[in-house]
Short mmCIF file of C-alpha atoms and ligand atoms in Angstrom, two decimals:
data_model
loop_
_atom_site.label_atom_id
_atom_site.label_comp_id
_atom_site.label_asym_id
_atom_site.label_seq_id
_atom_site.Cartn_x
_atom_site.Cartn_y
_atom_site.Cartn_z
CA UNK A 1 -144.87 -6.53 54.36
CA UNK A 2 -142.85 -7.27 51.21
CA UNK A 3 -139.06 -7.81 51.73
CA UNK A 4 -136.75 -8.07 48.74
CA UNK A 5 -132.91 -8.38 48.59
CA UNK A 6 -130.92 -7.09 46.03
CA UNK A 7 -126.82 -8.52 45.19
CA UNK A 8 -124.81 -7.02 43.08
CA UNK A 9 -121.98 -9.79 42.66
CA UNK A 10 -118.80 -9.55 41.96
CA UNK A 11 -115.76 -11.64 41.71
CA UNK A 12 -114.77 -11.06 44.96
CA UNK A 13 -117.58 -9.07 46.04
CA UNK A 14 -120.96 -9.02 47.00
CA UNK A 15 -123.03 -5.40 47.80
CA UNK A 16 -126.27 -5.74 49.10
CA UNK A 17 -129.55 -3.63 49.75
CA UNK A 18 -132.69 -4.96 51.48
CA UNK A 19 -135.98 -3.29 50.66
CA UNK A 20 -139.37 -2.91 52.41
CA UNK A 21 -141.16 -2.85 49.43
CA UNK A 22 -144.30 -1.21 51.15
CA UNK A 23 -142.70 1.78 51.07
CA UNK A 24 -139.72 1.15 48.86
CA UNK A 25 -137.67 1.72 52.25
CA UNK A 26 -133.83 0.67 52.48
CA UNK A 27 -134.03 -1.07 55.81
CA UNK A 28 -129.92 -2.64 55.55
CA UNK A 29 -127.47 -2.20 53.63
CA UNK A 30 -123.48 -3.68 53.15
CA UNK A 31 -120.76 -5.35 51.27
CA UNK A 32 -118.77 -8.20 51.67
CA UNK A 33 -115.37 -8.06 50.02
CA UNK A 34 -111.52 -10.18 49.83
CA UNK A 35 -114.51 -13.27 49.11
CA UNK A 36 -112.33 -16.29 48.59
CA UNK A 37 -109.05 -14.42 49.82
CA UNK A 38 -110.18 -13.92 53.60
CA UNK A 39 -113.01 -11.63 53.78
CA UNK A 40 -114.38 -8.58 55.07
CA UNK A 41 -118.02 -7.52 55.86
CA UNK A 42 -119.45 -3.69 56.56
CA UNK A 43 -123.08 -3.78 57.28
CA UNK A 44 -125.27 -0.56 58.31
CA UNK A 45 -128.83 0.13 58.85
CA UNK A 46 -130.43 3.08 58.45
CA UNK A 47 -127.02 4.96 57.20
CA UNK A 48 -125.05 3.79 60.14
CA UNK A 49 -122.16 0.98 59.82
CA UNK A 50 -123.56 -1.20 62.77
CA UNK A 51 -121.37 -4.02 62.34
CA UNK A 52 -117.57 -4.34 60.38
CA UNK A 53 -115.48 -7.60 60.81
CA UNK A 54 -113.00 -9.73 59.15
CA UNK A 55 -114.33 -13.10 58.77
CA UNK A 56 -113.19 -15.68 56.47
CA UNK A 57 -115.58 -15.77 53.75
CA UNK A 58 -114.30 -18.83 51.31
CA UNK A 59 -117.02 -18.41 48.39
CA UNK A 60 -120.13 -16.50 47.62
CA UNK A 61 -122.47 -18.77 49.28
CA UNK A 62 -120.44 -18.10 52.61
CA UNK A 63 -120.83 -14.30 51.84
CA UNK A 64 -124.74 -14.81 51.14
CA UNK A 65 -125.17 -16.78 54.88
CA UNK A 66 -123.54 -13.56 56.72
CA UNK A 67 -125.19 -11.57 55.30
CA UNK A 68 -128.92 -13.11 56.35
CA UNK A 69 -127.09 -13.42 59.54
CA UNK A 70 -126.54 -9.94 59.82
CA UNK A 71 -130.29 -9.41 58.65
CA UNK A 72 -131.69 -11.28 60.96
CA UNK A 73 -129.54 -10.60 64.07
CA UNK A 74 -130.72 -10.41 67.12
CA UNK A 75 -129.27 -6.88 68.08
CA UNK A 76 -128.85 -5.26 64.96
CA UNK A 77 -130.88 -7.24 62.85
CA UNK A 78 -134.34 -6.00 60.43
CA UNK A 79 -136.35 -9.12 60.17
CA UNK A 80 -136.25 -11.60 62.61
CA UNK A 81 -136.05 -14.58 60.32
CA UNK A 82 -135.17 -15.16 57.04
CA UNK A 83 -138.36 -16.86 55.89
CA UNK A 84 -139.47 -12.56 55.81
CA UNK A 85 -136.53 -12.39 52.78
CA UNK A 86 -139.48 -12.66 49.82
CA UNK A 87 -137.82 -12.58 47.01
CA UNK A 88 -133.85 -11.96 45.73
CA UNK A 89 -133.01 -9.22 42.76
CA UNK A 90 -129.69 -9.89 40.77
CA UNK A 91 -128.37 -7.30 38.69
CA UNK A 92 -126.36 -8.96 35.91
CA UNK A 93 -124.36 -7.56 33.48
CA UNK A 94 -124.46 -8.93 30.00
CA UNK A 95 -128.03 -10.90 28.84
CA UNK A 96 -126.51 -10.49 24.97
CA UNK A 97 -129.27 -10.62 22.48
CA UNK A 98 -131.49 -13.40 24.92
CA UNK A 99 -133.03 -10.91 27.18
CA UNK A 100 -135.14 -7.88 26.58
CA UNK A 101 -136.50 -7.64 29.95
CA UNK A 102 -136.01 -9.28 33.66
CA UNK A 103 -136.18 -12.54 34.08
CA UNK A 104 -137.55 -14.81 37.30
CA UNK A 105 -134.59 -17.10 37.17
CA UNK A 106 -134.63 -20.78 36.12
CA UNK A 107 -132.23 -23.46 34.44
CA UNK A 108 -132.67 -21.63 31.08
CA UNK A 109 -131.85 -18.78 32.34
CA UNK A 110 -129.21 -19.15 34.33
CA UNK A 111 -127.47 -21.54 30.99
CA UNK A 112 -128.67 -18.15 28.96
CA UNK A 113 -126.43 -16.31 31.01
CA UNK A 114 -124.05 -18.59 31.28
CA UNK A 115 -124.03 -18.44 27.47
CA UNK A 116 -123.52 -14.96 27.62
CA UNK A 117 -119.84 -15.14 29.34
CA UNK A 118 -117.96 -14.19 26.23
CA UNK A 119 -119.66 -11.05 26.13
CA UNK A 120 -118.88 -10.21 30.00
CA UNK A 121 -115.94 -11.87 30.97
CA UNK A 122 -115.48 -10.32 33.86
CA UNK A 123 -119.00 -10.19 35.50
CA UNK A 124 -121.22 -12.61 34.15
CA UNK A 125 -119.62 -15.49 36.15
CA UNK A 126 -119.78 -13.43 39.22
CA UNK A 127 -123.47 -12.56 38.63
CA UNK A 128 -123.74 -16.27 38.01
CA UNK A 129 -121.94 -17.19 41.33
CA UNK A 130 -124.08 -14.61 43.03
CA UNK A 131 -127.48 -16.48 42.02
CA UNK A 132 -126.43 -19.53 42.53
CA UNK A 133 -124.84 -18.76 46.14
CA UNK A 134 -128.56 -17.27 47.27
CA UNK A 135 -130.03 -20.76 45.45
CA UNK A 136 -128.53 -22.91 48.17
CA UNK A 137 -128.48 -20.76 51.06
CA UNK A 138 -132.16 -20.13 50.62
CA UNK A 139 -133.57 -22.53 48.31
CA UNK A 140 -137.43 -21.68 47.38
CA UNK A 141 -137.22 -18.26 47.41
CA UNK A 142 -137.15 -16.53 43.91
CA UNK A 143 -134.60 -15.41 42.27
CA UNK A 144 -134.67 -12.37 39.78
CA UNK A 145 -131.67 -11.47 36.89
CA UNK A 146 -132.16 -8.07 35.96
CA UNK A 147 -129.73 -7.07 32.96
CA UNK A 148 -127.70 -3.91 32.26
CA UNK A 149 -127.86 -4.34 28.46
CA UNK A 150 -131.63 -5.44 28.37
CA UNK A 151 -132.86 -1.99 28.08
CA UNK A 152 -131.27 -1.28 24.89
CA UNK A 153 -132.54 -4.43 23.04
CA UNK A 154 -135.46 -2.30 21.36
CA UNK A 155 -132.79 -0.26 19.62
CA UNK A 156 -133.17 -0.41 16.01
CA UNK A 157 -130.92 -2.29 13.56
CA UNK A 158 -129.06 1.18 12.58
CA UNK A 159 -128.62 1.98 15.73
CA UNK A 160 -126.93 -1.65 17.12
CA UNK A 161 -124.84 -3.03 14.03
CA UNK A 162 -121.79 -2.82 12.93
CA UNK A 163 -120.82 -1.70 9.65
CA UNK A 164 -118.67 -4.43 9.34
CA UNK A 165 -119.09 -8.14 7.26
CA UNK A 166 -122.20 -9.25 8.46
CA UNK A 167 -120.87 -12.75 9.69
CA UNK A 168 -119.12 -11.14 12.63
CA UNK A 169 -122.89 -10.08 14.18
CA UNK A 170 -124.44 -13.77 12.89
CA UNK A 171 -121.05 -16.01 14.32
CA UNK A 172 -120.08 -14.15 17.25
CA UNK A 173 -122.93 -11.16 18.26
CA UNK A 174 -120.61 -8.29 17.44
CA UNK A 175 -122.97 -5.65 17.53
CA UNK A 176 -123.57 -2.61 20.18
CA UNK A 177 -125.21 -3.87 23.07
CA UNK A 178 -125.34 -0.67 25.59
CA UNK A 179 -125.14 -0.41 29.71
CA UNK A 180 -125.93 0.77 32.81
CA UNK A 181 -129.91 -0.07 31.22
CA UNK A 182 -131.83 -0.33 34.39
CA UNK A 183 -129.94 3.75 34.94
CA UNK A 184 -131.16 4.89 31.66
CA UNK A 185 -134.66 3.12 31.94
CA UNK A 186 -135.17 4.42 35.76
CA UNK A 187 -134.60 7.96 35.10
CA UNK A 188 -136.00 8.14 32.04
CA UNK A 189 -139.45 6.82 33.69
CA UNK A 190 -138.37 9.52 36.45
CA UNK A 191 -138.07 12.24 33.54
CA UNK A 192 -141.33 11.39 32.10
CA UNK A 193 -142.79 11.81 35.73
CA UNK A 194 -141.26 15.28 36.54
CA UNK A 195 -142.16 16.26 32.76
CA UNK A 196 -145.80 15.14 33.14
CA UNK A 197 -146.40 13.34 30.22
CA UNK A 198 -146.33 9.82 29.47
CA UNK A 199 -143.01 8.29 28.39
CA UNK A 200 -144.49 7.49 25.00
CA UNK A 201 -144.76 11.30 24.31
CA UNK A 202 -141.31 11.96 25.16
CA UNK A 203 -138.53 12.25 23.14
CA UNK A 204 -135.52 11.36 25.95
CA UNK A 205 -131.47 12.12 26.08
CA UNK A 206 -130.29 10.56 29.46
CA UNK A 207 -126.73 11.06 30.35
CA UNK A 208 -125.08 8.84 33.18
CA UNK A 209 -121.97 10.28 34.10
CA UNK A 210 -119.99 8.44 36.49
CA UNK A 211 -117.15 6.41 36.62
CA UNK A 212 -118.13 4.79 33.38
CA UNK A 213 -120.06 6.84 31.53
CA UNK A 214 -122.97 6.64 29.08
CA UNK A 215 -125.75 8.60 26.82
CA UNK A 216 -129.11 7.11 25.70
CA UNK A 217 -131.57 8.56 23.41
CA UNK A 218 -135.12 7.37 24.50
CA UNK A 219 -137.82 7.67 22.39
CA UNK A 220 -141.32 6.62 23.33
CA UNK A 221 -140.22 5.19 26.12
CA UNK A 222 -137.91 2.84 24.33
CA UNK A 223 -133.84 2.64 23.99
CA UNK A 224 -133.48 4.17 20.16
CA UNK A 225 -129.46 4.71 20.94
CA UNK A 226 -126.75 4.62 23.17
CA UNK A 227 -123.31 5.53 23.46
CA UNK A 228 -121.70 2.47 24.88
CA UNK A 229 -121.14 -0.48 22.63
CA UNK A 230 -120.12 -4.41 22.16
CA UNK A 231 -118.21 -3.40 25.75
CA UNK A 232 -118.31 -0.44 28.04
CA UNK A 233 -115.34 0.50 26.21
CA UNK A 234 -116.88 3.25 23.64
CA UNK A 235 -118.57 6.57 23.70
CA UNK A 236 -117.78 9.15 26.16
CA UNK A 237 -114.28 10.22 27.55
CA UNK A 238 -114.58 8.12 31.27
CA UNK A 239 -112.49 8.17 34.41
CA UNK A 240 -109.65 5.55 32.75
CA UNK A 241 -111.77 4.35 29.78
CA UNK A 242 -111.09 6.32 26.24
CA UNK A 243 -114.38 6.13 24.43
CA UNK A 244 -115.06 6.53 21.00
CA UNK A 245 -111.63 6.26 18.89
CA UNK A 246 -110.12 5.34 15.37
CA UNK A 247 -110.37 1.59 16.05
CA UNK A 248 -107.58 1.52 13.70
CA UNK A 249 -105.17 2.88 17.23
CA UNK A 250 -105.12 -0.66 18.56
CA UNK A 251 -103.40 -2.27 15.19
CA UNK A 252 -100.54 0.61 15.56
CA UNK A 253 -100.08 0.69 19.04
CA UNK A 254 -99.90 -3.17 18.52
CA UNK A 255 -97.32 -3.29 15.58
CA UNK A 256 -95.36 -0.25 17.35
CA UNK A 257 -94.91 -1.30 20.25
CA UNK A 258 -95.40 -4.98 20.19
CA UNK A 259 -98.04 -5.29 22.60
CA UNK A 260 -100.60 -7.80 22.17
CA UNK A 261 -104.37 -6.60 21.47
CA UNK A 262 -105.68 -7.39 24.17
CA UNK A 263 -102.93 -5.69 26.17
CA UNK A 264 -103.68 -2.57 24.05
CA UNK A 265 -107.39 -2.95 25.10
CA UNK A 266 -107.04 -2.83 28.55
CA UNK A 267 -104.82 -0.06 28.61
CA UNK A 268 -108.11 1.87 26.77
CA UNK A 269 -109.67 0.65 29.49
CA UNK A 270 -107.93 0.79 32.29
CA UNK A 271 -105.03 3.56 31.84
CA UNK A 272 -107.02 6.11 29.73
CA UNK A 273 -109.30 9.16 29.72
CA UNK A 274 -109.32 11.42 32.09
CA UNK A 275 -106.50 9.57 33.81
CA UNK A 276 -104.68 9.54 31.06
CA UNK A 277 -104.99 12.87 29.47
CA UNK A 278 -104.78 14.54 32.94
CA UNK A 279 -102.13 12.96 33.70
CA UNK A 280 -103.39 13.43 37.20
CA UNK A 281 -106.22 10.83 38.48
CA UNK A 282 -109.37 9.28 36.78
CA UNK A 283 -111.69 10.45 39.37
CA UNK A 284 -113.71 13.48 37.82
CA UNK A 285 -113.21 15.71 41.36
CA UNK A 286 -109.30 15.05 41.45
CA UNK A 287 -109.02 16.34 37.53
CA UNK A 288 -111.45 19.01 38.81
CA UNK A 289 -109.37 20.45 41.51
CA UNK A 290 -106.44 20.09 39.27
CA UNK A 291 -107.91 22.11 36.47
CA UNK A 292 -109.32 24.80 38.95
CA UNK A 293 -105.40 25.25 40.09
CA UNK A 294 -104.32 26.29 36.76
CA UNK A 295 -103.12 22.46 35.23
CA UNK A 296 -103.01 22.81 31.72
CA UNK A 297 -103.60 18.84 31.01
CA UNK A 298 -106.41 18.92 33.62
CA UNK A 299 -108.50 21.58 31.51
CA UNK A 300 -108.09 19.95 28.62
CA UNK A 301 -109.51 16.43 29.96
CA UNK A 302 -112.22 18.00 31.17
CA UNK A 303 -113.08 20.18 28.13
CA UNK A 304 -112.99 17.16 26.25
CA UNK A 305 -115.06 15.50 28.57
CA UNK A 306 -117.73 18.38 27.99
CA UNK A 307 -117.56 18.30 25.14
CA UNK A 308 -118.17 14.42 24.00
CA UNK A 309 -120.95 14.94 25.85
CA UNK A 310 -122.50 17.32 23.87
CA UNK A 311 -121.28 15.55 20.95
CA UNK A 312 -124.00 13.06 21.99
CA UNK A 313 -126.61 15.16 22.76
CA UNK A 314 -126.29 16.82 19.64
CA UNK A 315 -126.05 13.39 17.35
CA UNK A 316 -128.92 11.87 19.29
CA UNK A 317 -131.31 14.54 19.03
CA UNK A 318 -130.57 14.61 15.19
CA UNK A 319 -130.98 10.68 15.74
CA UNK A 320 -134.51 11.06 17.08
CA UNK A 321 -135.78 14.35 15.23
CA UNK A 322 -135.83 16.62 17.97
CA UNK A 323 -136.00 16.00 21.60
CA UNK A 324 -137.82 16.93 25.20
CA UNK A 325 -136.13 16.56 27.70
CA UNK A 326 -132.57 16.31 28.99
CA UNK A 327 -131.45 14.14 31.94
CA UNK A 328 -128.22 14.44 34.15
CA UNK A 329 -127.72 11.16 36.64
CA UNK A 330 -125.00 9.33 38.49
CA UNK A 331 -122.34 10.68 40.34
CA UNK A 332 -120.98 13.27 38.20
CA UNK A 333 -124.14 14.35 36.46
CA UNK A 334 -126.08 14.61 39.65
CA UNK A 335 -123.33 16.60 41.58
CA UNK A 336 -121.51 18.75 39.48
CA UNK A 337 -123.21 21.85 38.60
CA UNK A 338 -120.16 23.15 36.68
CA UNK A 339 -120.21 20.48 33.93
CA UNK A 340 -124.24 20.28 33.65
CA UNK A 341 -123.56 24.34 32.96
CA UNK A 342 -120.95 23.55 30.47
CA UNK A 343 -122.38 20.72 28.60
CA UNK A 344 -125.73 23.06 28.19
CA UNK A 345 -123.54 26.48 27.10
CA UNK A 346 -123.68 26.44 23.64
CA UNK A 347 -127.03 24.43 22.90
CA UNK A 348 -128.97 27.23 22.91
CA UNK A 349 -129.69 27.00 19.28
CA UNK A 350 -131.30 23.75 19.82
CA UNK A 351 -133.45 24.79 22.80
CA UNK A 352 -131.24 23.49 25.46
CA UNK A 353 -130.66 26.32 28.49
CA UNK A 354 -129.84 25.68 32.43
CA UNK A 355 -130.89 28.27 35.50
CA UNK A 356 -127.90 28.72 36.95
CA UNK A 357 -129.61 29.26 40.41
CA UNK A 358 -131.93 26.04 39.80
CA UNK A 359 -128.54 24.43 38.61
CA UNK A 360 -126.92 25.46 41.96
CA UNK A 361 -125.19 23.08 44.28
CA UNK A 362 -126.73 19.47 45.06
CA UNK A 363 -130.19 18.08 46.63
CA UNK A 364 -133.78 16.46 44.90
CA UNK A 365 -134.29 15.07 41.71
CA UNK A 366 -135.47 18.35 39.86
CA UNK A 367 -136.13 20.28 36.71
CA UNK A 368 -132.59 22.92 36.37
CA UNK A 369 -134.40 24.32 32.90
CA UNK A 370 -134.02 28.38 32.59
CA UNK A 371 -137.81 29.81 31.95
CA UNK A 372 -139.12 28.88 28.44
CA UNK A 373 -136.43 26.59 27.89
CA UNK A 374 -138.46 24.56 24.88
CA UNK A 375 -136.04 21.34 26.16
CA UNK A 376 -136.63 21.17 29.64
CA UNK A 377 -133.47 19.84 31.14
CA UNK A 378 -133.50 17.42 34.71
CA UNK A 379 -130.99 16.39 37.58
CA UNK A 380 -132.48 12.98 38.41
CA UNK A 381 -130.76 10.99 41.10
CA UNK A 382 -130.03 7.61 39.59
CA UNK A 383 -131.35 4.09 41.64
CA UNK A 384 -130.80 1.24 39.94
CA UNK A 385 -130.96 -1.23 43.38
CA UNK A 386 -134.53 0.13 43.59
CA UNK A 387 -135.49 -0.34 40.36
CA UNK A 388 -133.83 -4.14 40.37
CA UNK A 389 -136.00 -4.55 43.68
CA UNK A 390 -138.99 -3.25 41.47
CA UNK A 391 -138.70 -5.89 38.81
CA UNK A 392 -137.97 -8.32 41.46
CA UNK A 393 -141.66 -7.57 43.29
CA UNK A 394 -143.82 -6.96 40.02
CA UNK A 395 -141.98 -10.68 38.52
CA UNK A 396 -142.67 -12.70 41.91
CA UNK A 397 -145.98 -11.24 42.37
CA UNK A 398 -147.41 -12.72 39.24
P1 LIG B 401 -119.75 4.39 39.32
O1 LIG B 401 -119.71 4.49 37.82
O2 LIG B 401 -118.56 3.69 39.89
O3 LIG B 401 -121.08 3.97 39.89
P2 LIG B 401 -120.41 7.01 40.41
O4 LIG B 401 -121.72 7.14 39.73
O5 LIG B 401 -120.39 6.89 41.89
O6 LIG B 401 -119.51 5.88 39.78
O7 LIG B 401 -119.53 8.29 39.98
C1 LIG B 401 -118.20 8.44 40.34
C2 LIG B 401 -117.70 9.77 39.78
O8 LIG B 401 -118.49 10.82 40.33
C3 LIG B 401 -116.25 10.09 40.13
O9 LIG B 401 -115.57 10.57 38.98
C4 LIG B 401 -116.38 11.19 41.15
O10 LIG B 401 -115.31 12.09 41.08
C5 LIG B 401 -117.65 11.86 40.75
N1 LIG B 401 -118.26 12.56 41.89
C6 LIG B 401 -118.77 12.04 43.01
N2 LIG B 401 -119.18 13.02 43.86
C7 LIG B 401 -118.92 14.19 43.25
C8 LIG B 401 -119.09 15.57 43.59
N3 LIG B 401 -119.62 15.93 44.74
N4 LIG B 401 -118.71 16.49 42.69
C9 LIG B 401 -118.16 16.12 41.52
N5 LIG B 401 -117.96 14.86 41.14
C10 LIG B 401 -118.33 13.90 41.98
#
């Protein structure tokens, strides 16, 4: 039996899923957070929190010896020692233009991504302190980085630079980068599944709606587009994130109100979108509810919502010269019929039409299309711990 463990660090957290990879089974699941400001574990098996505890958890590698502790526990344990943990998946955020793919991880990489800290800030060093915790605690056993921008690296030169002096790409990488790859790529692969034909065939627009949000336009099987850019910052309207704008806002809000850049940056980040134009909440149901009560701002956030989306699906399938197959994922796009009905009303002309009884309600990964649809149109439950543990087993297999 193949066991793999998958960490998703963060500064002060660590989530964690533990595969059988025989039958792609979640055997344990958790998250430690407060790591290096007290510390908190939640740990459940099979869907059931079987152990929550305050325990002081000083650093990651703290964080990465309760959880094989919690693995391997006698009561309420999965494996019985943690020589059965085969091989450790790390999703990472930012592998800038050095990573295409996964990577098994070595000095180079981990001094890749270390170069790479500019470009995530935030999460790179966590990632980093993530891999480097599960070295020590359980040295010999290999460790994958899978990346959230590596997906998008086969996006043509149109489609990633700038139009701005070229120096800015060569000195400092400004170009678009994408996220939320190992999304797109899973249920894209998923799409081309459902759809029948091979991936290369398939002309792609995935939409990941979520907190942060995201469009890709796969073609062939390949990122050709995608809405986020140098950050997570652009494209689509988001929970507190503004998406696509005049970049020229940030200079006026700067000289008008004195705030710093970066200052006006994270308030497009943080105090924004739907949050902002709602004047209500950033979470998607809360604006929902609001809207459905009669709140002016409410309807307007999420018309505009619907409609940057469709702004995207339009653009990309001009992008691409036609397209197949439309994908909703991620925890909007998967369980909110009302918005995959509103982002499809209208994009008729291009071949784009929903079921509303196949679009009903919630459940499997299915096709929503309405009969002789010529785009056929998907809900496709996003897993991107899954497909991190499936990079992790085909890399360490070799
Ligand atoms: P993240 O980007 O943090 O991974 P998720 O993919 O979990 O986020 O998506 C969170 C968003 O999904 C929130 O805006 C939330 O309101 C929305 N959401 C979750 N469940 C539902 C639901 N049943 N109906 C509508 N929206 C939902």
């Amino acid at each position: 039996m193949l066991h793999i463990l998958v960490i998703n660090a963060g500064s002060s957290s660590l989530k964690y899923q533990f595969f059988n990879m025989d039958n792609r089974e979640v055997l344990a699941k958790g998250i430690c957070e407060r790591i290096g400001a007290g510390g908190h574990m939640r740990h459940s098996v099979a869907g059931k929190v079987v152990l929550e505890k305050d325990t002081d958890m000083p650093d990651h590698s703290v964080a990465v010896e309760n959880v094989l502790a919690a693995l391997t526990d006698a009561d309420y344990g999965v494996i019985s020692d943690m020589s059965m943990v085969d091989a450790v998946g790390h999703r990472v955020l930012h592998g800038g233009q050095k990573f295409s793919g996964s990577m098994v991880v070595n000095d180079a990489v981990l001094a890749a991504i270390e170069e790479c800290i500019p470009l995530g800030p935030l999460h790179n060093p966590a990632n980093l302190m993530g891999i480097r915790a599960c070295q020590k605690v359980m040295p010999g056993v290999p460790q994958v980085a899978v990346f959230e921008t590596a997906f998008h690296q086969t996006m043509p030169e149109q489609s990633y630079l700038y139009a701005i002096p070229y120096e800015y790409y060569e000195k400092y990488g400004i170009r678009k980068y994408g996220f939320h790859g190992t999304s797109h790529r899973y249920v894209s692969a998923r799409c081309a599944e459902l759809y029948g034909k091979p991936a290369e065939e398939l002309k792609i627009i995935t939409c990941h709606l979520g907190n942060g949000s995201s469009v890709a336009a796969v073609k062939g099987g390949k990122c050709f587009d995608t809405s986020m850019g140098l950050t997570p910052l652009d494209g689509l309207v988001m929970g507190t994130r503004c998406g696509s704008i005049d970049p020229a806002v940030v200079g006026f809000i700067s000289e008008q109100t004195g705030a710093s850049a970066s200052d006006v940056v994270t308030m497009l980040n943080k105090e924004s979108g739907l949050l902002a134009v709602s004047g209500i909440s950033g979470d998607y149901r809360d604006v929902s509810a609001a809207d459905e009560a009669g709140n002016h701002r409410a309807h307007i956030a999420r018309e505009m919502l619907f409609q940057s989306i469709k702004r995207y699906i339009g653009g990309y399938a001009a992008e691409m010269g036609g397209v197949d197959a439309l994908v909703f994922t991620a925890g909007i796009g998967e369980n909110n019929d009302y918005l995959r009905q509103r982002v499809a009303d209208g994009l008729e002309f291009m071949g784009i039409s929903v079921d509303p009884a196949k679009n009903a309600g919630r459940g499997e990964d299915r096709e929503i299309s309405a009969e002789g649809a010529r785009v056929r149109t998907f809900v496709i439950s996003t897993d991107e711990e899954l497909m991190i543990a499936m990079d992790t087993e085909e890399l360490t297999s070799k």
